[in-house]
Amino acid sequence: MATSIDLVADLGEGFGTWTMGADDALLDTLTSANIACGFHAGDPRTMDATVRGCVSRGIGIGAHPSFPDLAGFGRRAMDLSENEVRTDVLFQLGALHAFAVANGTSLSHIAPHGKLGNLVAVRQDYARAVVDAVAAFDPSLIVLAQDGALAGEATARGLSVGIVGIADRAYNSDGTLVPRSEPGAVIHDVDVLVERTVRMVVEEVVEAVDGTLIPVVADTVLVHGDNPGAVANAKAIRAALEAAGVTIAPLTRVVASRRARDVGCSA
């Protein structure tokens, strides 16, 4: 059973005068934020405001890089070369880093968005590209990932990895996410969300669409902020986890605690 867990959401996903999600309200519940870096959403003003909101609450700031797909919100597959993925990720890390430094802080992690986030779990070339970018930019960053190619590549290269459990997305039996184009891919029932998240954290399993129980040893729970019930869902999930005896803690602390526990078990 996990004794502590980070809570994260994807934020700063507006563009210009168009806004998505109730970021300010969500920030009162979270311990980390994945911030859009301009390729699928986000612009300089949105990025700056989102970083400032995190700083004022002591919330960990992570880059949320995407394929260069503003029109498709980063949810379309793009056949890019490994070098294109590497340089696109590096570009986005640098953009968010500038706003972090300007607001007196630094980045704590990176979490690939959308279709890029799906593909780095199964494509070794894309996973390697993301790890190359992180290693060159700041190897102290925590790489947020599901179990798969990215987590494996980052671990092999000596980077810190935070495993993500996704509260509101359905899983296939192989541990991948059900595509958003399929019915039931996104879970909206708050009671179901609460039950599956507590089980994921406490029992370290999640039920796939075919009933299979998949092991998920999560360091952070992701709650998507792009739906009307996001704030209520996040509050309900946090309350239920705390009621189950789980401490809600910053990602850096959770990952450090797991690392110390793993070292102790292997000693």
PDB file of C-alpha atoms in Angstrom, residues 166-172 177-180 182-197 200 206-209 222-224 226-230 233 237:
ATOM      1  CA  ILE A 166      -4.832   7.876 -14.340  1.00  0.00           C
ATOM      2  CA  ALA A 167      -8.044   8.213 -12.370  1.00  0.00           C
ATOM      3  CA  ASP A 168     -10.499   9.043 -15.136  1.00  0.00           C
ATOM      4  CA  ARG A 169      -9.304   6.995 -18.120  1.00  0.00           C
ATOM      5  CA  ALA A 170     -10.189   3.382 -18.897  1.00  0.00           C
ATOM      6  CA  TYR A 171      -7.335   0.893 -19.239  1.00  0.00           C
ATOM      7  CA  ASN A 172      -6.872  -1.954 -21.693  1.00  0.00           C
ATOM      8  CA  LEU A 177      -5.269   3.554 -22.239  1.00  0.00           C
ATOM      9  CA  VAL A 178      -8.486   2.963 -24.170  1.00  0.00           C
ATOM     10  CA  PRO A 179      -8.420   5.460 -27.083  1.00  0.00           C
ATOM     11  CA  ARG A 180     -10.621   8.503 -26.562  1.00  0.00           C
ATOM     12  CA  GLU A 182     -13.907   4.540 -28.159  1.00  0.00           C
ATOM     13  CA  PRO A 183     -16.967   4.515 -25.866  1.00  0.00           C
ATOM     14  CA  GLY A 184     -16.179   4.546 -22.160  1.00  0.00           C
ATOM     15  CA  ALA A 185     -12.612   5.788 -22.616  1.00  0.00           C
ATOM     16  CA  VAL A 186     -13.204   8.651 -20.191  1.00  0.00           C
ATOM     17  CA  ILE A 187     -14.882   7.909 -16.858  1.00  0.00           C
ATOM     18  CA  HIS A 188     -17.212  10.595 -15.534  1.00  0.00           C
ATOM     19  CA  ASP A 189     -19.043   8.921 -12.640  1.00  0.00           C
ATOM     20  CA  VAL A 190     -17.495  10.412  -9.507  1.00  0.00           C
ATOM     21  CA  ASP A 191     -18.295   7.355  -7.370  1.00  0.00           C
ATOM     22  CA  VAL A 192     -16.497   5.093  -9.849  1.00  0.00           C
ATOM     23  CA  LEU A 193     -13.566   7.509 -10.016  1.00  0.00           C
ATOM     24  CA  VAL A 194     -13.213   7.596  -6.249  1.00  0.00           C
ATOM     25  CA  GLU A 195     -13.449   3.814  -5.844  1.00  0.00           C
ATOM     26  CA  ARG A 196     -10.947   2.980  -8.595  1.00  0.00           C
ATOM     27  CA  THR A 197      -8.464   5.647  -7.442  1.00  0.00           C
ATOM     28  CA  MET A 200      -5.246   1.941  -7.327  1.00  0.00           C
ATOM     29  CA  VAL A 206      -6.710  -1.018 -11.532  1.00  0.00           C
ATOM     30  CA  GLU A 207      -9.487  -2.912 -13.294  1.00  0.00           C
ATOM     31  CA  ALA A 208      -9.210  -2.993 -17.086  1.00  0.00           C
ATOM     32  CA  VAL A 209     -12.233  -2.864 -19.395  1.00  0.00           C
ATOM     33  CA  LEU A 222      -3.632  12.250 -12.670  1.00  0.00           C
ATOM     34  CA  VAL A 223      -7.035  13.909 -12.736  1.00  0.00           C
ATOM     35  CA  HIS A 224      -7.842  15.528 -16.072  1.00  0.00           C
ATOM     36  CA  ASP A 226     -10.733  19.431 -19.125  1.00  0.00           C
ATOM     37  CA  ASN A 227     -14.217  18.412 -18.051  1.00  0.00           C
ATOM     38  CA  PRO A 228     -16.994  20.204 -16.106  1.00  0.00           C
ATOM     39  CA  GLY A 229     -16.725  17.932 -13.077  1.00  0.00           C
ATOM     40  CA  ALA A 230     -12.948  18.172 -12.709  1.00  0.00           C
ATOM     41  CA  ASN A 233     -13.836  14.982  -8.860  1.00  0.00           C
ATOM     42  CA  ILE A 237     -10.649  11.804  -4.783  1.00  0.00           C
TER      43      ILE A 237
END
